[in-house]
Amino acid sequence: MSIEVNIHRSLRHLTRGKAKVEVNGNTVGHCLYGLVKQFPGIETKLFDKKGKLLNYIDIYVNAESSYPEELSKPVNDGDELSITLIIGGG
Amino acid sequence: MLTRDELERYDRQIMIMGVGEEGQEKLKKAKVFIAGAGGLGSVTPTYLAAAGVGVIRVVDHDRVELSNLNRQVLHWDEDIGKKKVDSAVEKLKRLNLRVKVEAIEEMITEVNISQLVDGFDLIVDAMDNLPARYLLNKVAIERNIPFFHGAVHGFEGRAMTIIPGETACLRCIYRGAIIEGKFPVIGVTPGVIGCIQATEVIKYIVGIGELLTNRLLIYDGLNMKFTEFKAKKDPYCEHCAQVSKGQDKK
């Protein structure tokens, strides 16, 4: 299934400047692994050493929060996945 | 009851359909707790004071530094070294002497937070770290006090309004602590987000419009784009799962 991933501005240097990347997958996790396959440098910005999503990574599917258990959330052909970063400044 | 002076001062907003004298009286009676007197905590209370919110309590434990002044617009060169709460309250009182503004110089902790917000109708998140935001979120849920979230980083900001027992809370959408420290930011970002928070506070108090609930608004200043993401109440949320709609307000 073809999924479009919106890449947060701060991660685009790892996707050769691309703001949108096409990936294939049935779940959010599959899609993110597909993204890492295309752009290996992004892996450590998304996952910890155990393969868990980092705390500051925020994933939305069709503009809806996929938290909790994001990686197992199913996606369908044509869905749009957005990677954003949780921010804490004030 | 509004005085003649108040009727004149707030004339332009009293003219707004849905506000009127009744709405202005609600603003006058409202008590708003502002957690932080930094970037967001300079902007939100400024507009709430200008709008005539009756009581504003500002809590912060820091002192003004030179490097704060690019964004913390309530603090000026002459305030360097002063307590931020004193600097903020002095300006807010000068802006509108009809509003009661209280300064509390304390670090917000798990131990004192419940006492600090006691008697207040709304809580504004103007903190600079996520753990403090979780404390505010938790106490807001426990005390059934509406909570107005805001955060900034660089040219990006976020805002969401939380009505305890009814809408998704911060812990419903955020996983946990994140690594924090000195963060980049330009003053216009807390300017935008702080104004959104103040708008939400005013709408809630007056009872007009549609609140930014179950919606996380992300502002991207560099693309000048606002994106809205849906937030859902997590049935297993460690802060709000046990709280039901319509709980008694303490």
Coordinates of C-alpha atoms in Angstrom, one line a residue:
Chain A
M1 CA 0.0 0.0 0.0
S2 CA 1.3 3.4 -0.9
I3 CA 1.5 5.9 1.9
E4 CA 2.7 9.4 1.8
V5 CA 4.9 10.5 4.7
N6 CA 5.2 14.2 5.6
I7 CA 8.6 14.8 7.0
H8 CA 9.1 17.4 9.8
R9 CA 11.3 20.3 8.7
S10 CA 14.0 19.4 11.3
L11 CA 14.4 15.9 9.7
R12 CA 14.5 16.9 6.1
H13 CA 18.3 17.1 5.9
L14 CA 18.1 13.3 6.4
T15 CA 15.6 12.8 3.5
R16 CA 17.7 14.8 0.9
G17 CA 15.5 17.8 1.6
K18 CA 12.3 16.0 0.7
A19 CA 9.2 17.2 2.6
K20 CA 7.1 14.2 1.4
V21 CA 8.3 10.6 0.9
E22 CA 6.3 7.7 -0.6
V23 CA 6.6 4.4 1.3
N24 CA 4.7 1.1 1.4
G25 CA 3.3 -0.6 4.4
N26 CA 0.2 -1.9 6.3
T27 CA 1.0 -0.3 9.6
V28 CA 2.7 2.9 10.8
G29 CA 5.6 0.7 11.9
H30 CA 6.0 -0.8 8.4
C31 CA 5.9 2.6 6.8
L32 CA 8.5 4.0 9.2
Y33 CA 10.8 1.0 8.5
G34 CA 10.2 1.7 4.8
L35 CA 11.3 5.3 5.3
V36 CA 14.4 4.1 7.2
K37 CA 15.2 1.8 4.3
Q38 CA 15.2 4.7 1.9
F39 CA 17.0 7.1 4.3
P40 CA 19.0 5.1 6.9
G41 CA 20.2 8.3 8.6
I42 CA 16.8 9.0 9.9
E43 CA 16.6 5.8 12.0
T44 CA 18.3 7.1 15.2
K45 CA 16.1 10.2 15.0
L46 CA 13.0 8.1 15.2
F47 CA 13.8 5.0 17.2
D48 CA 15.9 4.1 20.2
K49 CA 18.3 1.2 20.2
K50 CA 15.5 -1.2 21.1
G51 CA 13.4 -0.1 18.2
K52 CA 11.0 1.9 20.3
L53 CA 9.8 5.3 19.0
L54 CA 11.6 8.1 20.7
N55 CA 9.5 10.1 23.2
Y56 CA 9.6 13.3 21.2
I57 CA 8.3 11.7 18.0
D58 CA 4.7 12.4 17.3
I59 CA 2.9 10.4 14.5
Y60 CA -0.4 11.3 12.9
V61 CA -2.3 9.3 10.3
N62 CA -4.7 11.3 8.2
A63 CA -4.2 14.2 10.8
E64 CA -5.3 11.9 13.6
S65 CA -3.0 11.1 16.5
S66 CA -1.8 7.5 16.4
Y67 CA -0.6 7.5 20.0
P68 CA -0.5 5.1 21.9
E69 CA 0.9 2.0 20.2
E70 CA 1.6 3.9 17.1
L71 CA 3.7 1.3 15.4
S72 CA 0.9 -1.3 15.2
K73 CA -1.7 1.2 13.9
P74 CA -3.0 0.0 10.5
V75 CA -2.8 2.3 7.5
N76 CA -4.6 2.0 4.1
D77 CA -3.7 2.8 0.6
G78 CA -3.6 6.6 0.1
D79 CA -3.3 7.4 3.8
E80 CA -1.1 10.3 4.8
L81 CA 1.3 9.9 7.7
S82 CA 2.9 12.9 9.4
I83 CA 6.0 12.9 11.5
T84 CA 6.1 15.8 13.9
L85 CA 8.3 16.6 16.9
I86 CA 6.9 17.3 20.4
I87 CA 8.3 20.6 21.6
G88 CA 8.5 21.9 25.1
G89 CA 9.7 25.5 25.0
G90 CA 7.8 28.4 26.4
Chain B
M1 CA -21.5 45.4 37.7
L2 CA -19.2 47.3 35.3
T3 CA -18.2 50.9 36.2
R4 CA -18.6 53.7 33.7
D5 CA -14.8 53.7 33.3
E6 CA -14.9 49.9 32.4
L7 CA -17.7 50.4 30.0
E8 CA -15.6 52.9 28.2
R9 CA -12.3 51.0 28.4
Y10 CA -13.8 47.8 27.0
D11 CA -16.3 49.4 24.7
R12 CA -14.8 47.9 21.5
Q13 CA -15.0 44.3 22.8
I14 CA -18.3 44.8 24.4
M15 CA -19.5 45.6 20.9
I16 CA -18.6 42.1 19.7
M17 CA -21.7 39.9 19.2
G18 CA -21.7 37.3 22.0
V19 CA -19.5 39.4 24.4
G20 CA -21.6 42.4 25.5
E21 CA -21.7 43.7 29.0
E22 CA -22.5 40.2 30.3
G23 CA -19.4 38.8 28.8
Q24 CA -17.3 41.6 30.1
E25 CA -18.7 41.0 33.6
K26 CA -17.6 37.3 33.3
L27 CA -14.1 38.4 32.3
K28 CA -14.1 40.7 35.3
K29 CA -15.0 37.9 37.7
A30 CA -12.6 35.4 36.2
K31 CA -9.4 34.2 37.9
V32 CA -6.6 33.0 35.7
F33 CA -3.5 31.1 36.7
I34 CA -0.5 31.7 34.5
A35 CA 2.3 29.1 35.0
G36 CA 5.5 30.8 33.8
A37 CA 6.5 34.4 33.1
G38 CA 8.8 33.7 30.1
G39 CA 7.9 33.9 26.4
L40 CA 4.4 32.6 26.4
G41 CA 3.9 34.0 30.0
S42 CA 4.7 37.5 28.7
V43 CA 2.1 37.4 25.9
T44 CA -0.9 35.6 27.4
P45 CA -1.3 37.7 30.6
T46 CA -0.7 40.9 28.6
Y47 CA -3.8 40.3 26.5
L48 CA -5.8 38.9 29.4
A49 CA -5.0 42.0 31.4
A50 CA -5.9 44.3 28.5
A51 CA -9.2 42.4 28.0
G52 CA -10.1 43.0 31.7
V53 CA -9.7 39.5 33.3
G54 CA -10.3 40.2 37.0
V55 CA -7.5 38.3 38.7
I56 CA -4.3 37.1 37.1
R57 CA -1.8 35.1 39.1
V58 CA 1.7 34.7 37.6
V59 CA 4.1 32.0 39.0
D60 CA 7.7 31.7 38.1
H61 CA 11.0 31.2 40.0
D62 CA 13.5 32.7 37.5
R63 CA 15.2 36.1 37.3
V64 CA 15.4 38.1 34.1
E65 CA 18.5 37.6 32.0
L66 CA 19.8 39.5 29.0
S67 CA 19.2 36.4 26.7
N68 CA 15.5 36.4 27.7
L69 CA 14.8 39.7 26.1
N70 CA 14.4 38.6 22.4
R71 CA 11.1 37.0 23.3
Q72 CA 10.0 37.7 26.9
V73 CA 8.5 41.0 26.0
L74 CA 7.2 41.9 29.5
H75 CA 10.9 42.1 30.6
W76 CA 13.1 45.0 29.5
D77 CA 16.8 45.9 29.8
E78 CA 16.1 47.7 33.0
D79 CA 14.7 44.5 34.5
I80 CA 17.8 42.3 34.2
G81 CA 18.4 40.7 37.5
K82 CA 14.9 41.2 38.8
K83 CA 12.5 38.4 39.6
K84 CA 10.5 37.7 36.5
V85 CA 7.2 37.7 38.4
D86 CA 7.9 41.2 39.8
S87 CA 8.9 42.5 36.4
A88 CA 5.8 41.0 34.8
V89 CA 3.4 42.1 37.4
E90 CA 4.7 45.6 37.4
K91 CA 4.1 45.9 33.6
L92 CA 0.7 44.3 33.8
K93 CA -0.5 46.6 36.5
R94 CA 0.7 49.6 34.5
L95 CA -1.2 48.2 31.5
N96 CA -4.5 47.9 33.4
L97 CA -4.8 49.0 37.0
R98 CA -8.3 47.7 37.1
V99 CA -7.0 44.1 37.0
K100 CA -5.7 42.4 40.2
V101 CA -2.3 40.8 39.3
E102 CA -0.5 38.6 41.8
A103 CA 3.1 37.5 41.7
I104 CA 4.3 34.3 43.2
E105 CA 8.0 33.5 43.0
E106 CA 8.1 29.7 43.3
M107 CA 9.1 26.8 41.3
I108 CA 6.0 24.7 40.4
T109 CA 6.4 21.3 41.9
E110 CA 4.2 18.2 42.6
V111 CA 4.1 19.3 46.3
N112 CA 2.9 22.9 45.8
I113 CA 0.9 22.9 42.6
S114 CA -2.5 22.1 44.0
Q115 CA -2.2 24.9 46.5
L116 CA -0.9 27.3 43.9
V117 CA -3.9 26.8 41.6
D118 CA -6.5 26.7 44.5
G119 CA -9.3 29.1 43.8
F120 CA -8.5 29.7 40.2
D121 CA -10.9 29.1 37.3
L122 CA -8.4 28.4 34.5
I123 CA -4.8 27.4 34.1
V124 CA -2.5 28.7 31.3
D125 CA 0.5 26.6 30.3
A126 CA 3.4 29.0 29.8
M127 CA 6.1 26.6 31.0
D128 CA 9.4 25.8 29.3
N129 CA 9.5 22.1 29.9
L130 CA 7.3 19.0 29.5
P131 CA 7.5 17.6 33.0
A132 CA 6.1 20.8 34.4
R133 CA 3.4 20.6 31.8
Y134 CA 2.4 17.1 32.9
L135 CA 2.1 18.4 36.5
L136 CA -0.2 21.2 35.3
N137 CA -2.2 18.8 33.1
K138 CA -2.6 16.4 36.0
V139 CA -3.7 19.0 38.6
A140 CA -6.0 20.5 36.0
I141 CA -7.7 17.2 35.6
E142 CA -7.8 16.4 39.3
R143 CA -9.2 19.9 40.2
N144 CA -11.5 20.1 37.1
I145 CA -9.9 23.3 35.9
P146 CA -9.7 24.0 32.1
F147 CA -6.1 23.9 30.9
F148 CA -4.7 25.9 28.0
H149 CA -1.6 24.3 26.5
G150 CA 1.0 26.1 24.5
A151 CA 4.6 25.3 23.5
V152 CA 7.2 26.8 21.2
H153 CA 10.5 25.9 19.5
G154 CA 12.2 28.0 16.8
F155 CA 9.5 29.2 14.4
E156 CA 7.1 26.4 15.4
G157 CA 4.4 26.4 18.1
R158 CA 1.6 24.3 19.4
A159 CA -1.7 24.9 21.2
M160 CA -4.5 22.8 22.5
T161 CA -7.4 23.5 25.0
I162 CA -8.2 20.8 27.6
I163 CA -11.6 20.6 29.3
P164 CA -11.2 18.0 32.1
G165 CA -13.5 15.0 31.8
E166 CA -14.6 16.0 28.3
T167 CA -11.7 16.3 26.0
A168 CA -8.3 14.7 25.3
C169 CA -5.7 15.9 27.7
L170 CA -1.9 16.4 27.2
R171 CA -1.1 13.0 28.5
C172 CA -3.6 11.4 26.0
I173 CA -1.4 12.5 23.1
Y174 CA 2.1 12.7 24.6
R175 CA 4.2 9.7 25.5
G176 CA 6.5 11.0 28.2
A177 CA 9.5 13.2 29.0
I178 CA 11.7 14.5 26.2
I179 CA 15.3 15.7 26.4
E180 CA 15.2 19.4 27.0
G181 CA 17.6 22.2 27.7
K182 CA 18.3 25.5 26.0
F183 CA 15.9 25.6 23.0
P184 CA 16.0 28.0 20.0
V185 CA 13.2 30.4 19.7
I186 CA 12.3 33.8 18.2
G187 CA 9.9 36.2 19.9
V188 CA 7.2 36.1 17.3
T189 CA 6.5 32.4 18.0
P190 CA 5.4 32.8 21.6
G191 CA 3.7 36.0 20.4
V192 CA 1.5 33.9 18.0
I193 CA 0.9 31.0 20.4
G194 CA 0.4 33.2 23.5
C195 CA -2.3 35.1 21.6
I196 CA -4.0 31.8 20.6
Q197 CA -4.0 30.8 24.3
A198 CA -5.4 34.1 25.4
T199 CA -8.1 33.9 22.7
E200 CA -9.1 30.5 24.0
V201 CA -9.2 31.7 27.6
I202 CA -11.4 34.7 26.7
K203 CA -13.7 32.5 24.6
Y204 CA -14.0 30.0 27.4
I205 CA -14.8 32.6 30.0
V206 CA -17.3 34.5 27.9
G207 CA -18.8 31.2 26.5
I208 CA -18.5 32.0 22.8
G209 CA -17.0 30.3 19.8
E210 CA -15.6 26.9 19.3
L211 CA -12.7 25.9 21.6
L212 CA -9.5 24.3 20.4
T213 CA -10.4 21.0 22.1
N214 CA -9.6 17.5 20.7
R215 CA -7.5 19.4 18.1
L216 CA -3.8 20.1 18.4
L217 CA -2.9 23.2 16.4
I218 CA 0.6 23.3 15.0
Y219 CA 1.9 26.6 13.8
D220 CA 4.8 26.6 11.3
G221 CA 6.0 30.2 11.0
L222 CA 8.5 29.5 8.3
N223 CA 5.9 28.2 5.9
M224 CA 3.2 30.4 7.6
K225 CA 1.0 27.4 7.9
F226 CA -1.4 26.2 10.6
T227 CA -2.1 22.5 10.7
E228 CA -4.7 20.9 12.8
F229 CA -4.4 17.4 14.1
K230 CA -7.2 15.4 15.8
A231 CA -6.5 14.4 19.3
K232 CA -8.6 11.6 20.9
K233 CA -9.2 10.9 24.6
D234 CA -7.1 7.9 25.5
P235 CA -9.4 5.5 27.5
Y236 CA -6.2 4.3 29.4
C237 CA -4.7 7.7 29.9
E238 CA -2.9 7.8 33.3
H239 CA -4.1 11.3 33.9
C240 CA -7.7 11.5 32.7
A241 CA -9.0 8.0 32.2
Q242 CA -10.7 7.9 35.6
V243 CA -12.3 11.3 35.2
S244 CA -15.9 11.3 33.9
K245 CA -17.8 14.1 32.3
G246 CA -19.7 16.3 34.6
Q247 CA -17.6 15.8 37.7
D248 CA -18.2 18.3 40.5
K249 CA -16.1 21.4 40.3
K250 CA -14.0 21.9 43.4

